[in-house]
């Protein structure tokens, strides 16, 4: 039987074709059979629930791609059940590139990486849809409300899981979290030291014109 005739074989026709060309079909089949799940098992759900960041890939209806980064306090990426995740979209630059892509093309790819504890990653591919904050709070009454404007959800993205699989630790660096320091009054010293506070709307703490793009458009040398 030709490998591509297996009805349960994950992946695209393109990746199957390249596997044949490079002689990796047997290895790929072992990975598909052993690691690719259609639902999140218990260990995956625990992993997702403690993440503070993930990388998101989307594309529009023409296949033009975009990749981005999402972050929040532990639990901001919520496990609704073994086949459904949801995360809040906070205030950003107003472009709405990812949400716009999802509106045109619901297929997304997520990558979560634990850099500090287990040095392992998890891929989740699925279909996404936009859900209003009011709708999500009616479904999940215990959702927290953050008083900081930059940390209030504009909308939620709900993901129907289609594939979940490991990203091995082979090339993942170990990154050590900086210790949290506080001032004598209990406030976070990192903010006082000028480091960016999570979820801030302060333009300077967000990075401002770090790459000098706006300065260049105005004819100002930002070096």
XYZ file of C-alpha atoms in Angstrom:
223
model
C 0.000 0.000 0.000
C 1.306 3.456 -0.889
C 1.935 5.462 2.281
C -0.205 8.393 1.145
C -3.147 6.011 0.811
C -3.299 5.600 4.608
C -6.451 7.471 5.549
C -5.174 8.139 9.090
C -1.767 9.528 8.067
C -1.425 13.121 9.321
C 0.321 15.877 7.420
C 0.080 17.491 4.023
C 0.661 16.009 0.588
C 3.724 18.254 0.327
C 5.378 16.931 3.467
C 4.641 13.346 2.409
C 6.261 14.051 -0.959
C 9.408 15.491 0.642
C 9.565 12.524 3.046
C 9.692 10.182 0.057
C 12.350 12.304 -1.652
C 14.572 12.398 1.439
C 13.898 8.852 2.599
C 12.267 9.721 5.929
C 8.874 8.041 5.452
C 9.479 5.328 8.070
C 10.710 7.848 10.653
C 7.785 10.148 9.922
C 5.301 7.288 10.294
C 6.773 6.411 13.694
C 6.345 10.007 14.787
C 2.793 10.211 13.434
C 1.838 6.935 15.131
C 3.528 7.603 18.478
C 3.217 11.361 18.993
C 0.459 13.044 16.972
C -2.829 13.156 18.887
C -6.234 14.488 17.879
C -6.990 15.563 21.436
C -5.000 16.943 24.350
C -4.147 14.214 26.818
C -3.886 14.960 30.556
C -0.192 15.877 30.479
C -0.708 18.190 27.496
C -3.585 19.929 29.252
C -1.442 20.504 32.348
C 1.376 21.841 30.173
C -0.911 24.270 28.340
C -2.537 25.534 31.541
C 0.764 26.717 33.035
C 2.116 28.513 29.975
C 2.786 32.251 30.078
C 3.464 32.637 26.347
C 3.123 30.972 22.973
C 3.893 31.628 19.313
C 1.017 31.875 16.841
C 1.012 31.333 13.079
C -1.883 32.439 10.858
C -2.460 33.125 7.181
C -5.049 34.945 5.142
C -7.261 33.469 2.447
C -4.428 33.785 -0.103
C -1.949 31.875 2.073
C 0.048 34.982 3.030
C 1.507 34.127 6.450
C 2.025 35.968 9.702
C 3.679 34.849 12.927
C 3.338 36.511 16.294
C 3.777 36.100 20.031
C 1.171 36.052 22.773
C 1.776 36.290 26.522
C -0.098 36.633 29.774
C -0.198 35.362 33.345
C -0.239 31.573 33.862
C -3.655 30.325 32.816
C -4.311 33.057 30.230
C -4.373 30.249 27.655
C -7.330 28.304 28.956
C -8.094 24.624 28.481
C -11.871 24.437 28.042
C -11.827 20.682 27.379
C -9.558 18.125 25.712
C -10.299 19.535 22.264
C -10.829 23.254 22.933
C -8.536 26.115 23.976
C -9.188 29.841 24.307
C -7.030 32.901 24.892
C -7.741 36.633 25.227
C -6.573 39.194 22.675
C -5.290 42.198 24.620
C -4.859 45.773 23.442
C -2.113 46.026 20.825
C -1.120 48.223 17.895
C -4.613 48.147 16.418
C -3.581 46.393 13.206
C -5.392 43.137 14.118
C -3.305 41.095 11.658
C -3.838 37.741 13.388
C -7.537 38.300 14.001
C -8.000 39.454 10.430
C -6.290 36.333 9.137
C -8.460 34.136 11.370
C -11.563 35.876 10.023
C -10.461 34.901 6.485
C -8.822 31.560 7.250
C -9.496 29.729 10.533
C -6.465 27.413 10.326
C -3.809 28.308 12.901
C -0.650 26.832 14.374
C 0.446 27.334 17.982
C 3.818 26.555 19.535
C 4.317 26.559 23.306
C 7.844 26.145 24.674
C 8.925 25.602 28.257
C 12.411 27.146 28.235
C 13.087 27.038 31.969
C 11.633 23.926 33.579
C 11.326 20.877 31.312
C 12.842 22.355 28.110
C 10.164 20.876 25.879
C 7.587 22.183 23.434
C 4.043 21.451 22.310
C 2.531 22.115 18.894
C -1.221 22.592 18.572
C -2.817 22.983 15.143
C -6.493 23.667 14.762
C -9.329 25.897 13.680
C -9.959 29.215 15.401
C -12.904 31.565 15.721
C -13.447 34.942 17.379
C -15.652 35.151 20.473
C -16.699 38.360 22.228
C -15.618 38.938 25.814
C -19.262 39.087 26.967
C -20.005 35.727 25.346
C -16.944 34.101 26.883
C -17.795 35.444 30.355
C -21.320 34.081 30.101
C -19.842 30.663 29.348
C -17.088 30.924 31.989
C -18.302 33.134 34.857
C -15.054 32.855 36.873
C -12.840 34.587 34.290
C -10.668 37.178 36.090
C -11.046 40.892 35.382
C -7.782 42.845 35.283
C -8.030 46.575 36.155
C -5.125 47.541 33.866
C -6.455 48.728 30.447
C -3.608 47.022 28.566
C -4.619 43.689 30.089
C -8.330 43.715 29.260
C -9.492 41.340 26.516
C -10.873 42.961 23.362
C -12.002 39.591 22.095
C -11.240 35.903 22.682
C -9.882 33.368 20.229
C -11.324 29.877 20.638
C -9.375 27.002 19.084
C -10.735 23.613 18.082
C -7.773 21.246 18.390
C -7.037 19.107 15.328
C -3.456 18.013 16.053
C -1.245 18.106 19.139
C 2.329 16.848 19.208
C 5.671 17.293 20.931
C 8.494 19.645 19.949
C 11.564 17.805 21.220
C 14.150 19.433 23.461
C 17.117 18.825 21.134
C 17.599 22.461 20.099
C 15.660 24.290 22.838
C 17.983 26.460 24.961
C 17.545 26.601 28.715
C 16.576 30.115 29.732
C 16.584 31.034 33.416
C 13.866 33.335 34.726
C 15.191 36.504 36.390
C 14.337 36.610 40.105
C 11.402 38.839 41.034
C 12.600 41.724 43.175
C 10.418 44.092 45.121
C 10.794 47.530 46.638
C 10.219 48.090 50.335
C 6.638 49.178 49.606
C 5.909 45.857 47.899
C 5.906 47.159 44.313
C 7.751 45.344 41.547
C 11.272 46.750 41.353
C 11.644 45.816 37.686
C 9.078 48.460 36.763
C 10.905 51.024 38.886
C 14.198 50.051 37.230
C 12.736 50.892 33.838
C 12.022 47.361 32.636
C 8.741 46.859 30.836
C 5.803 45.822 32.970
C 3.660 43.049 31.507
C 0.590 44.374 29.726
C 1.675 48.007 29.957
C 0.277 50.691 27.651
C 3.267 52.975 28.309
C 4.825 53.577 24.849
C 8.385 53.696 26.193
C 8.027 50.509 28.189
C 6.458 48.799 25.173
C 9.582 49.584 23.165
C 8.556 52.807 21.445
C 10.289 53.194 18.082
C 13.021 50.686 18.983
C 13.917 49.844 15.374
C 13.758 53.451 14.185
C 11.089 52.794 11.562
C 9.032 55.878 12.408
C 12.135 58.062 12.688
C 13.300 56.928 9.258
C 9.952 57.844 7.710
C 10.338 61.334 9.203
C 13.900 61.637 7.920
C 15.446 61.490 11.411
C 18.669 59.593 12.025
C 17.869 57.446 15.068
C 21.333 55.921 15.493
